[in-house]
Amino acid sequence: MKLGIVGLPNVGKSTLFNAITQAGAESANYPFCTIDPNIGVVAVPDKRLNVLKDMYNSKKIVQTAIEFCDIAGLVRGASKGEGLGNKFLSNIREVDSIVHVVRCFEDSNVVHVDGAVDPLKDIETINLELIFSDIEILERRVQKTKKAAKADKSLLKELNIIEDIIKTLEGGKTARTMEFNDDDIPFVNSLNLLTYKPVIYVANVSEDDLADDGNSNEMVQRVREFAASEGSDVVVICAQIEAEISELETDEEKLEFLETLGLSQSGLDKLIRASYHLLGLISFLTAGEQEVRAWTIKNGSKAPEAGGKIHSDIERGFIRAETITYDDLVEAGSMAAAKEKGKVRLEGKDYVVKDGDVILFRFNV
């Protein structure tokens, strides 16, 4: 999973990126301090793995991971090549989902590229540049499809979809606000539109607004209302607090620091959970003496497909999946005890894997 962190200059996105990835991207109080996209890979915390490691006396834990890409700051006119526009647009096209950081705090010491803090204006600025880029691409596609449709009438349906999207974009709305038939979604996905990518809006707030999750911050409420109108998620984070958390060495220290702030989880944990929800992802688990491991799959994946995440041979030669829920395994105390209690199921190729399933795949090739 690759997430692209975007935002206008000086909204706190590079500070956030540094904090959650500890990758050390340059962060300063001026535009374009991030010239090239910085990449950071973050292990997804999963307490279930620690429990299974103790149960199986495993040698190591392998967590699943998310790749964060800190993409250079954007200014108005990016679709025409202003600022670092062309580079921004090519980098954002490669990510699965967009993490759009918007500033929801006042600070006279941190300049705003537009001179005043207005998160909805920031969102509009970036969305318009993505819209302009998509329109340009689709208009070329329309001309090409029109010519091809003269010989192949089946392409008229695709042409209608493209023209409908252009009409929506020209109205100032993103493609993700549109509803498509299930049969049409694969074609829409193939267009790789910037405005169709799922978005998580990160409301960067002051420490004072963090305790109540930004509920008393009027700017956060406006971001939430906008996000709801297009089916996007919102995560409230204080990038400065995340930076302080990242400097702590142990999980115990981080938890103690969060508790002093009246928080139950870090911004990174909230962002990861929102990412899984937005992209429709879950994790299943494998356990043994060598390692315990989490594997990320699409929600709704069947057992052979899940096995294919481990190795293509498992999907190709799938026989069955010996499956138990994590909770049932922990309650039983061991796999042997779980089998005695009849908690382990033999699932076939049509079984839809659930989050937290602990699975042993049987296959033959």
CSV table of N, CA and C in Angstrom, one decimal, residues 22 28 67 70 96 116 131 148 189 196 218 224 234 238-239 247 273 276 283 298:
chain,number,residue,atom,x,y,z
A,22,GLN,N,10.1,8.7,10.5
A,22,GLN,CA,11.4,8.9,11.0
A,22,GLN,C,12.4,8.8,9.9
A,28,ALA,N,11.3,22.8,6.7
A,28,ALA,CA,11.7,24.2,7.0
A,28,ALA,C,10.5,25.1,6.7
A,67,GLU,N,3.8,2.2,2.7
A,67,GLU,CA,4.8,3.0,2.2
A,67,GLU,C,4.2,4.4,2.0
A,70,ASP,N,6.2,11.4,0.6
A,70,ASP,CA,6.1,12.8,0.8
A,70,ASP,C,6.3,13.5,-0.5
A,96,ASP,N,-1.6,4.7,-4.3
A,96,ASP,CA,-2.9,4.1,-4.1
A,96,ASP,C,-4.0,5.0,-3.5
A,116,ALA,N,-3.3,33.5,4.5
A,116,ALA,CA,-4.3,33.3,5.5
A,116,ALA,C,-4.6,31.8,5.6
A,131,ILE,N,-8.1,18.4,-11.0
A,131,ILE,CA,-9.2,18.4,-11.9
A,131,ILE,C,-8.7,18.8,-13.3
A,148,ALA,N,-12.2,5.7,-32.7
A,148,ALA,CA,-12.3,4.2,-32.6
A,148,ALA,C,-13.7,3.8,-32.6
A,189,ASN,N,-11.4,2.8,-13.3
A,189,ASN,CA,-10.1,2.6,-12.6
A,189,ASN,C,-8.9,2.6,-13.6
A,196,TYR,N,-10.0,10.5,-8.8
A,196,TYR,CA,-10.8,9.3,-8.5
A,196,TYR,C,-10.1,8.5,-7.3
A,218,GLU,N,-13.5,25.1,14.6
A,218,GLU,CA,-14.4,25.3,13.5
A,218,GLU,C,-13.9,24.9,12.2
A,224,ARG,N,-14.5,18.3,7.9
A,224,ARG,CA,-15.3,17.1,8.0
A,224,ARG,C,-16.6,17.2,7.1
A,234,VAL,N,-11.6,11.7,7.5
A,234,VAL,CA,-10.8,12.8,8.1
A,234,VAL,C,-10.1,12.2,9.4
A,238,CYS,N,-2.0,16.3,15.4
A,238,CYS,CA,-1.1,17.4,15.6
A,238,CYS,C,0.3,17.0,15.2
A,239,ALA,N,0.8,17.5,14.1
A,239,ALA,CA,2.1,17.0,13.5
A,239,ALA,C,3.2,17.3,14.5
A,247,GLU,N,10.4,10.8,18.8
A,247,GLU,CA,11.7,10.9,19.4
A,247,GLU,C,11.8,9.9,20.6
A,273,ARG,N,-5.3,3.1,10.5
A,273,ARG,CA,-6.7,2.5,10.6
A,273,ARG,C,-7.6,3.1,9.5
A,276,TYR,N,-6.7,1.6,6.1
A,276,TYR,CA,-7.2,0.3,5.9
A,276,TYR,C,-8.7,0.4,5.6
A,283,SER,N,-6.2,-7.8,7.5
A,283,SER,CA,-5.0,-8.6,7.7
A,283,SER,C,-5.3,-9.9,8.2
A,298,LYS,N,-7.2,-7.4,0.3
A,298,LYS,CA,-8.5,-6.8,0.1
A,298,LYS,C,-9.6,-7.5,0.9
